Coordinates of C-alpha atoms in Angstrom, one line a residue:
Q1 CA -102.8 269.5 -87.9
A2 CA -102.2 266.3 -85.9
F3 CA -104.2 265.8 -82.7
C4 CA -104.0 263.2 -79.9
H5 CA -106.6 263.5 -77.2
G6 CA -107.1 267.1 -78.3
V7 CA -103.4 267.9 -78.1
C8 CA -101.9 269.5 -81.2
F9 CA -98.4 268.3 -82.2
L10 CA -96.5 269.0 -85.4
P11 CA -98.4 270.2 -88.5
I12 CA -98.7 267.6 -91.2
L13 CA -96.9 269.1 -94.1
P14 CA -95.1 267.7 -97.2
P15 CA -91.6 266.6 -96.2
L16 CA -89.7 269.5 -97.8
A17 CA -92.2 272.1 -96.5
M18 CA -92.0 270.5 -93.0
A19 CA -88.2 270.6 -93.1
A20 CA -88.1 274.2 -94.2
A21 CA -90.7 275.3 -91.5
V22 CA -88.9 273.4 -88.7
F23 CA -85.4 274.7 -89.4
V24 CA -86.6 278.3 -89.9
D25 CA -88.4 277.9 -86.5
L26 CA -85.1 276.7 -85.0
F27 CA -82.6 279.0 -86.5
G28 CA -84.4 281.9 -88.1
D29 CA -84.6 282.9 -91.8
Q30 CA -80.8 283.3 -92.3
L31 CA -77.6 281.5 -91.3
Q32 CA -74.1 282.7 -91.3
A33 CA -71.7 281.2 -93.9
A34 CA -68.0 281.9 -94.4
D35 CA -68.9 284.4 -97.2
G36 CA -72.0 286.0 -95.7
L37 CA -75.6 285.3 -94.8
V38 CA -77.6 282.6 -96.6
Q39 CA -81.2 281.6 -96.5
T40 CA -81.8 278.8 -94.0
T41 CA -84.1 276.9 -96.3
K42 CA -81.6 276.9 -99.2
A43 CA -78.5 276.1 -97.0
L44 CA -80.1 273.1 -95.4
A45 CA -82.1 271.8 -98.4
G46 CA -81.4 268.2 -99.2
K47 CA -79.3 267.5 -96.1
K48 CA -79.7 264.1 -94.5
A49 CA -79.0 265.4 -91.0
V50 CA -78.2 268.7 -89.3
G51 CA -75.9 269.0 -86.3
I52 CA -76.3 271.8 -83.8
L53 CA -72.9 272.5 -82.2
F54 CA -72.8 274.4 -78.9
S55 CA -69.3 275.7 -78.5
E56 CA -67.5 278.8 -77.2
R57 CA -64.1 280.3 -78.0
D58 CA -62.7 280.2 -74.5
C59 CA -64.0 276.7 -73.6
H60 CA -61.0 274.3 -73.3
P61 CA -63.0 271.1 -74.1
C62 CA -64.4 272.9 -77.1
K63 CA -60.8 273.7 -78.3
H64 CA -60.0 269.9 -78.2
F65 CA -63.2 268.8 -79.9
T66 CA -63.5 271.3 -82.7
P67 CA -60.4 270.2 -84.7
R68 CA -61.6 266.6 -84.5
L69 CA -65.0 267.6 -85.8
V70 CA -63.5 269.7 -88.6
R71 CA -61.4 266.7 -89.8
A72 CA -64.3 264.3 -89.6
Y73 CA -66.7 266.7 -91.3
T74 CA -64.3 267.6 -94.1
K75 CA -63.2 264.1 -94.9
H76 CA -66.3 262.1 -94.3
L77 CA -69.5 263.5 -92.7
R78 CA -70.1 266.3 -95.2
H79 CA -70.1 263.8 -98.0
K80 CA -72.6 261.6 -96.1
G81 CA -75.2 264.4 -95.9
L82 CA -74.4 266.2 -92.6
E83 CA -74.5 270.0 -92.2
V84 CA -73.4 271.6 -88.9
V85 CA -74.7 274.8 -87.4
L86 CA -72.6 276.5 -84.8
A87 CA -74.5 278.0 -81.8
S88 CA -72.2 280.4 -80.1
Q89 CA -73.2 283.7 -78.5
G90 CA -70.6 284.2 -75.7
G91 CA -68.2 287.1 -75.8
T92 CA -68.0 289.9 -78.4
E93 CA -68.6 289.8 -82.1
E94 CA -64.8 289.7 -82.6
D95 CA -64.7 286.6 -80.4
F96 CA -67.5 285.0 -82.4
E97 CA -65.7 285.7 -85.7
E98 CA -62.4 284.3 -84.5
H99 CA -64.1 281.2 -83.2
F100 CA -66.1 280.7 -86.4
S101 CA -63.2 281.4 -88.8
C102 CA -61.7 277.9 -88.4
M103 CA -65.0 276.1 -89.1
P104 CA -66.1 275.0 -92.6
W105 CA -69.9 275.0 -91.7
L106 CA -72.7 277.4 -90.9
A107 CA -73.5 279.3 -87.7
L108 CA -76.3 281.3 -86.1
P109 CA -75.6 285.0 -87.0
Y110 CA -74.2 287.2 -84.3
P111 CA -76.0 288.5 -82.3
Q112 CA -78.9 286.0 -82.0
M113 CA -79.1 285.6 -78.3
E114 CA -82.9 284.9 -78.2
T115 CA -82.6 282.1 -80.8
Y116 CA -79.5 280.7 -79.0
C117 CA -81.2 280.7 -75.6
A118 CA -84.3 279.0 -77.1
L119 CA -82.2 276.3 -78.6
R120 CA -80.4 275.6 -75.4
R121 CA -83.7 275.4 -73.5
R122 CA -85.3 273.1 -76.1
L123 CA -82.3 270.8 -76.0
A124 CA -81.6 271.2 -72.3
T125 CA -77.9 271.9 -73.0
V126 CA -75.7 272.2 -69.9
A127 CA -72.1 271.1 -70.7
L128 CA -70.0 272.3 -73.6
P129 CA -69.2 271.2 -76.2
A130 CA -72.5 269.6 -77.2
L131 CA -73.5 268.3 -80.6
Y132 CA -77.1 267.3 -81.3
I133 CA -78.0 265.4 -84.5
L134 CA -81.4 266.2 -86.1
D135 CA -83.0 264.4 -89.0
D136 CA -84.3 266.2 -92.1
R137 CA -87.5 267.0 -90.2
G138 CA -85.8 268.6 -87.3
R139 CA -86.3 265.7 -84.9
V140 CA -83.4 264.9 -82.5
I141 CA -82.1 261.5 -83.4
A142 CA -78.8 261.6 -81.4
Q143 CA -78.1 263.7 -78.3
D144 CA -74.5 262.7 -77.8
G145 CA -73.0 263.7 -81.1
V146 CA -69.6 264.5 -79.5
T147 CA -69.1 260.9 -78.4
H148 CA -70.3 259.6 -81.8
V149 CA -67.8 261.8 -83.7
C150 CA -64.9 260.7 -81.4
K151 CA -65.7 257.0 -81.7
D152 CA -66.9 256.9 -85.3
V153 CA -64.7 259.4 -87.2
T154 CA -65.5 258.1 -90.6
G155 CA -69.3 258.1 -90.0
Q156 CA -69.7 254.4 -90.6
D157 CA -72.9 254.4 -88.4
F158 CA -74.0 257.9 -89.4
P159 CA -76.5 259.5 -88.6
W160 CA -76.1 257.7 -85.3
R161 CA -79.9 257.4 -84.8
T162 CA -80.8 256.4 -81.3
P163 CA -82.7 253.1 -81.8
P164 CA -86.1 252.6 -80.3
I165 CA -86.3 251.2 -76.8
S166 CA -87.8 248.0 -78.0
Q167 CA -85.0 247.5 -80.5
L168 CA -82.4 248.1 -77.8
L169 CA -84.0 245.5 -75.6
R170 CA -84.2 243.0 -78.5
S171 CA -80.5 243.5 -79.3
A172 CA -79.5 242.7 -75.7
R173 CA -78.3 239.3 -74.6
F174 CA -79.1 237.8 -71.2
A175 CA -77.7 234.9 -69.3
A176 CA -77.5 233.2 -65.9
V177 CA -74.1 232.6 -64.4
E178 CA -72.2 230.5 -66.9
G179 CA -75.4 229.9 -68.8
P180 CA -76.3 230.2 -72.5
M181 CA -77.1 233.6 -74.0
V182 CA -80.8 234.3 -74.8
G183 CA -82.7 237.2 -76.2
V184 CA -85.7 239.1 -75.0
D185 CA -88.1 237.4 -77.4
E186 CA -87.1 234.0 -76.1
I187 CA -87.4 235.2 -72.5
M188 CA -90.9 236.6 -73.2
R189 CA -92.3 233.5 -74.7
G190 CA -95.5 232.8 -73.0
K191 CA -95.2 235.8 -70.7
S192 CA -97.3 239.0 -70.5
F193 CA -95.0 241.5 -68.9
L194 CA -91.3 242.2 -68.6
G195 CA -89.7 243.9 -65.6
V196 CA -86.3 245.4 -66.3
F197 CA -84.5 245.8 -62.9
F198 CA -81.7 248.4 -62.9
G199 CA -79.1 248.3 -60.1
G200 CA -75.5 248.1 -59.1
S201 CA -73.3 246.5 -56.4
W202 CA -72.4 249.9 -54.9
N203 CA -76.0 250.7 -53.9
E204 CA -77.2 249.1 -50.7
D205 CA -80.9 249.9 -51.6
V206 CA -80.6 247.7 -54.7
E207 CA -79.9 244.6 -52.6
D208 CA -82.8 245.3 -50.2
F209 CA -85.2 245.8 -53.1
A210 CA -83.9 242.7 -54.9
V211 CA -84.9 240.7 -51.8
Q212 CA -88.4 242.2 -51.9
L213 CA -88.8 241.8 -55.6
S214 CA -87.6 238.2 -55.5
E215 CA -90.2 237.3 -52.8
S216 CA -93.0 238.9 -54.8
Y217 CA -91.7 237.4 -58.1
F218 CA -91.7 233.8 -57.1
S219 CA -94.9 233.9 -55.0
D220 CA -97.2 236.2 -57.1
L221 CA -95.7 238.0 -60.1
M222 CA -94.3 235.0 -62.1
P223 CA -97.6 233.1 -61.9
K224 CA -99.3 236.3 -63.2
G225 CA -97.1 236.2 -66.4
M226 CA -94.3 238.6 -65.4
E227 CA -90.6 237.9 -66.2
V228 CA -87.7 239.9 -64.8
V229 CA -84.2 240.6 -66.1
Y230 CA -81.4 242.5 -64.4
M231 CA -79.1 245.2 -65.7
S232 CA -76.1 246.1 -63.6
S233 CA -74.4 249.5 -63.9
D234 CA -71.0 248.2 -62.6
A235 CA -68.2 249.1 -64.9
H236 CA -65.6 246.7 -63.6
E237 CA -66.1 243.2 -64.9
T238 CA -65.4 241.4 -61.6
A239 CA -67.9 243.5 -59.7
Y240 CA -70.4 243.2 -62.5
H241 CA -70.3 239.4 -62.4
E242 CA -70.4 239.3 -58.6
N243 CA -73.4 241.6 -58.6
C244 CA -75.3 239.6 -61.2
G245 CA -74.4 236.4 -59.5
K246 CA -76.6 237.4 -56.5
M247 CA -79.7 237.8 -58.7
P248 CA -82.2 234.9 -59.3
W249 CA -83.0 236.3 -62.8
L250 CA -81.2 236.4 -66.2
C251 CA -78.8 239.3 -66.3
L252 CA -77.5 241.5 -69.1
S253 CA -74.2 240.1 -70.5
Y254 CA -71.2 242.2 -69.7
P255 CA -70.3 242.9 -73.3
D256 CA -73.7 244.5 -73.7
R257 CA -73.5 246.8 -70.7
H258 CA -73.6 249.8 -73.1
I259 CA -77.2 249.0 -73.6
E260 CA -77.9 249.7 -70.0
L261 CA -76.5 253.2 -70.4
K262 CA -78.7 253.9 -73.4
L263 CA -81.8 252.6 -71.8
R264 CA -81.2 254.5 -68.6
A265 CA -81.0 257.7 -70.6
L266 CA -84.1 257.0 -72.7
L267 CA -86.1 255.9 -69.7
C268 CA -85.1 259.0 -67.7
I269 CA -83.8 256.8 -64.8
E270 CA -82.2 259.0 -62.2
K271 CA -81.6 256.7 -59.2
Y272 CA -81.3 253.0 -58.3
P273 CA -83.0 250.7 -57.7
A274 CA -85.3 251.2 -60.7
L275 CA -87.9 248.8 -62.1
V276 CA -89.4 249.5 -65.5
I277 CA -92.4 247.4 -66.6
F278 CA -93.0 246.6 -70.3
D279 CA -95.9 244.8 -72.0
R280 CA -95.5 241.9 -74.4
S281 CA -94.8 244.3 -77.3
L282 CA -92.1 246.0 -75.2
R283 CA -94.1 249.2 -74.8
I284 CA -93.5 251.0 -71.6
I285 CA -96.2 250.5 -68.9
T286 CA -94.5 252.3 -66.0
T287 CA -91.0 253.4 -65.1
D288 CA -92.0 253.5 -61.4
G289 CA -92.2 249.8 -60.8
C290 CA -90.4 250.1 -57.4
A291 CA -93.1 252.2 -55.9
A292 CA -95.8 250.1 -57.4
L293 CA -94.3 246.9 -56.0
R294 CA -93.9 248.4 -52.5
D295 CA -97.6 249.5 -52.6
D296 CA -98.8 246.2 -54.1
P297 CA -96.3 243.4 -53.4
R298 CA -98.9 240.7 -54.4
G299 CA -99.4 242.2 -57.8
R300 CA -103.2 242.5 -57.4
H301 CA -103.3 245.7 -59.5
M302 CA -100.8 244.6 -62.2
P303 CA -99.5 245.9 -64.6
W304 CA -99.4 249.1 -62.5
R305 CA -100.0 251.5 -65.4
G306 CA -98.9 254.8 -63.9
D307 CA -100.8 258.1 -64.2
A308 CA -99.3 260.4 -66.7
L309 CA -100.3 263.3 -64.5
K310 CA -98.2 263.0 -61.3
D311 CA -99.2 264.3 -57.9
L312 CA -96.3 266.4 -56.5
A313 CA -97.3 265.2 -53.0
Q314 CA -96.4 261.6 -54.0
G315 CA -93.0 262.4 -55.6
T316 CA -91.1 264.6 -58.0
G317 CA -91.5 262.4 -61.1
F318 CA -89.4 263.3 -64.0
I319 CA -88.8 266.9 -62.9
N320 CA -85.0 266.5 -62.8
R321 CA -84.7 265.1 -66.3
V322 CA -87.6 266.6 -68.4
P323 CA -89.1 270.1 -68.6
T324 CA -92.1 269.8 -66.3
V325 CA -95.3 271.7 -66.1
I326 CA -96.6 272.1 -62.6
V327 CA -100.0 273.6 -61.6
F328 CA -100.1 274.8 -58.0
C329 CA -103.7 274.8 -56.8
E330 CA -103.5 273.9 -53.1
T331 CA -106.0 276.4 -51.9
Q332 CA -108.6 275.7 -54.6
D333 CA -111.6 273.6 -53.5
V334 CA -111.8 269.9 -54.4
A335 CA -114.2 270.5 -57.3
Q336 CA -111.9 273.0 -58.9
Q337 CA -108.9 270.8 -58.5
R338 CA -110.8 268.0 -60.3
V339 CA -111.5 270.3 -63.2
I340 CA -107.8 271.2 -63.4
E341 CA -106.9 267.5 -63.3
A342 CA -109.4 266.7 -66.0
T343 CA -107.8 269.5 -68.2
L344 CA -104.2 268.4 -67.6
R345 CA -104.5 264.6 -67.8
P346 CA -105.3 264.2 -71.5
I347 CA -102.4 266.5 -72.4
A348 CA -100.1 264.6 -70.1
E349 CA -101.3 261.3 -71.5
A350 CA -100.7 262.4 -75.1
Y351 CA -97.1 263.3 -74.5
M352 CA -96.6 260.2 -72.4
E353 CA -98.1 257.9 -75.0
R354 CA -95.7 259.1 -77.6
W355 CA -92.8 258.2 -75.3
R356 CA -94.3 254.9 -74.1
S357 CA -94.5 253.7 -77.6
G358 CA -90.8 253.0 -77.4
D359 CA -90.0 254.3 -80.9
G360 CA -87.0 256.4 -79.6
A361 CA -88.8 259.7 -79.2
P362 CA -87.7 261.4 -76.0
L363 CA -90.3 262.4 -73.3
E364 CA -90.8 266.1 -74.2
Y365 CA -92.7 267.2 -71.1
S366 CA -94.0 265.8 -67.9
F367 CA -96.9 267.2 -66.0
M368 CA -97.6 267.5 -62.3
I369 CA -100.3 269.0 -60.0
S370 CA -99.8 270.2 -56.5
K371 CA -103.1 269.9 -54.6
S372 CA -102.0 269.6 -51.0
A373 CA -99.7 271.5 -48.7
N374 CA -97.5 268.7 -47.6
E375 CA -93.8 269.3 -47.0
R376 CA -92.7 268.6 -50.6
C377 CA -95.3 270.7 -52.2
R378 CA -94.6 273.6 -49.9
R379 CA -90.9 273.3 -50.6
V380 CA -91.3 273.4 -54.4
R381 CA -93.7 276.4 -54.0
C382 CA -91.0 278.2 -52.2
M383 CA -88.4 277.3 -54.8
A384 CA -90.8 278.8 -57.4
G385 CA -91.1 282.0 -55.4
L386 CA -94.8 281.5 -54.7
P387 CA -96.5 282.5 -51.4
E388 CA -96.2 279.9 -48.7
V389 CA -99.4 278.1 -47.7
P390 CA -100.0 276.5 -44.3
P391 CA -101.0 272.9 -43.7
L392 CA -104.4 272.6 -45.3
P393 CA -107.4 270.6 -44.1
H394 CA -107.4 267.0 -45.4
E395 CA -110.3 266.1 -47.8
H396 CA -111.6 263.5 -45.3
P397 CA -112.3 263.8 -41.5
M398 CA -109.3 263.2 -39.2
Q399 CA -109.2 261.2 -36.0
K400 CA -106.7 261.0 -33.2
R401 CA -104.8 257.7 -33.0
Q402 CA -102.1 256.3 -30.8
A403 CA -99.0 255.9 -33.1
F404 CA -98.3 252.2 -33.1
A405 CA -95.5 252.6 -35.6
M406 CA -92.1 253.3 -34.2
E407 CA -91.7 256.2 -36.7
W408 CA -94.1 258.0 -39.0
I409 CA -94.0 261.2 -41.1
C410 CA -96.3 264.2 -40.9
D411 CA -97.8 265.1 -44.2
G412 CA -97.9 268.8 -43.2
C413 CA -94.5 269.7 -42.0
G414 CA -92.5 266.6 -43.0
G415 CA -91.4 266.0 -39.4
T416 CA -91.2 262.5 -37.9
G417 CA -93.2 261.2 -35.0
D418 CA -92.8 258.1 -32.9
H419 CA -95.0 255.9 -30.6
W420 CA -95.4 258.7 -28.0
T421 CA -96.2 261.6 -30.5
E422 CA -99.8 262.8 -30.9
R423 CA -100.9 261.6 -34.4
W424 CA -104.0 262.4 -36.4
V425 CA -104.9 260.1 -39.3
C426 CA -107.5 260.0 -42.0
A427 CA -110.7 258.5 -40.8
K428 CA -111.4 256.9 -44.2
G429 CA -108.0 255.1 -44.4
C430 CA -106.0 257.4 -46.6
R431 CA -102.2 257.3 -45.9
F432 CA -102.3 260.8 -44.4
N433 CA -100.9 261.9 -41.1
F434 CA -100.8 265.2 -39.1
C435 CA -98.8 266.0 -36.1
A436 CA -100.7 268.0 -33.4
A437 CA -99.2 271.4 -34.6
C438 CA -100.2 270.8 -38.2
R439 CA -103.6 269.6 -37.2
E440 CA -104.1 272.8 -35.3
E441 CA -102.8 274.9 -38.2
S442 CA -105.1 273.2 -40.7
R443 CA -108.2 274.2 -38.7
K444 CA -107.4 277.9 -39.1
E445 CA -108.6 280.2 -41.9
F446 CA -106.1 280.5 -44.8
E447 CA -105.6 282.8 -47.7
L448 CA -106.9 281.7 -51.1
Y449 CA -104.5 281.9 -54.0
P450 CA -105.3 281.4 -57.7
A451 CA -104.1 278.3 -59.5
V452 CA -100.7 279.1 -61.0
M453 CA -99.0 277.3 -63.8
A454 CA -95.2 277.0 -63.9
L455 CA -92.6 275.2 -66.1
C456 CA -89.5 273.9 -64.4
D457 CA -86.5 273.1 -66.6
V458 CA -84.0 271.8 -63.9
R459 CA -81.4 270.6 -66.4
A460 CA -81.2 274.0 -68.1
D461 CA -79.6 275.8 -65.2
A462 CA -82.7 275.3 -62.9
A463 CA -84.8 277.5 -65.2
L464 CA -88.3 278.5 -64.1
Y465 CA -91.0 280.0 -66.3
M466 CA -94.3 281.3 -64.9
A467 CA -97.6 281.6 -66.8
P468 CA -99.8 284.7 -66.3
T469 CA -102.2 284.1 -63.4
N470 CA -105.1 285.6 -65.4
I471 CA -105.2 283.1 -68.2
G472 CA -106.8 280.2 -66.3
I473 CA -106.0 276.5 -66.7
T474 CA -107.5 275.4 -70.0
E475 CA -106.2 273.1 -72.7
A476 CA -105.7 276.2 -74.9
S477 CA -103.7 278.1 -72.2
V478 CA -101.5 275.0 -71.4
M479 CA -100.6 274.5 -75.1
Q480 CA -100.0 278.2 -75.6
F481 CA -97.7 278.2 -72.6
L482 CA -95.7 275.3 -74.1
K483 CA -95.6 277.0 -77.4
D484 CA -94.3 280.3 -75.8
F485 CA -91.7 278.2 -73.9
E486 CA -90.4 276.6 -77.1
C487 CA -90.1 279.9 -79.1
G488 CA -88.4 281.7 -76.2
A489 CA -91.2 284.1 -75.5
L490 CA -91.3 283.5 -71.7
K491 CA -89.2 285.4 -69.1
K492 CA -86.6 283.1 -67.6
L493 CA -86.4 283.0 -63.8
R494 CA -84.5 280.6 -61.7
L495 CA -85.6 278.1 -59.1
Q496 CA -84.6 279.4 -55.7
S497 CA -82.4 277.2 -53.5
L498 CA -83.6 276.4 -50.0

């Protein structure tokens, strides 16, 4: 088996054996054909790619897309090596048979609800229809097969493999206003780092951040070997050029704006502004360059390589885009929290490193730890249905201070204070504040709760999965938890709304 920092990934098997094992794991031993059940391994043997089609009989968009796929499949795609497997479990068996009767490919047998739900979880499927293209080893190579079929009916670019991030960047052309087009390799000549700044004219925060980035770039970052390029999300050409004209860096050319969309999806960018830092080989260093720049505007700690294990108190990370493992251990002592961190970090690094390589593989999981009872951690605990914890003592002594800032935020309740509000701060200089009420609450005795591991899959209908509390937090228990999630063995709950 293949290991990375002690984390076990896919077994190393001969190609045919690997393909057989992966597809049986995905679909089960048998698939439904027009004339009866067939063995999965036999039905998919020798196929160049396999498409998983999520579609339902009563879905209107599905009714429009299915005939187009049937025509493309029959005339072109089947001959290029594509097999399609329908995943449809809504309604009755008669509904399934009616829906499947017009399709010339395979399907999950009815009923196979467990397998169907596991597929939807694994692929984070929300909207229908959805078509995912897998290679002959079961790896997702294109997530938006519906768009590809509609735009490339003959399959000229089949199997529509999503190119690596580095290849996308190298295919992009950049220019100043009315200047010549240049590529990334030319831009990076003599440079050590590349910052890709994502924004748009419709977002006021982008303009504010651009000013801050520009000041840091010319005074500190550029002399340290960093170059910046800008990618606008504006769809209208006039707005696009007006937005780019305000930037002091080279900007993505308007004809190449589709590259911005692909990069945004691959990099799990959720909001603007966003700054992603790459090294000279175009490997991802961090996708959280905005926060890094705000904390270190002089670039003293460049290149700001982010921690793969995120602290929930500092932000929600990739939780809205990627299945995320969170360990809640707020009431554990500092020594135990450090043990849990030491367990999680190598696993998180292993998954993150595969993604950072920029070879097109998606980020499969992100990992977070909740160690403090600040407002964000307490809110997510409540959404996970866990007992509420009060504001907990800070790890360092606290001292009372007059609030010189016009406004500050309490790390206990999330409330705001001003110049006249009683404020307690960390005596050792941590950026930690308590209001008087939270300071008083933190001095009381509190109930101890065991460390709890959860997996949040926000994209899959705000799904929540809880690990048993008696298994502990070890490398083996974390990996078994992920394995159980992937095979559909965990009970699905739902994040509670607040």
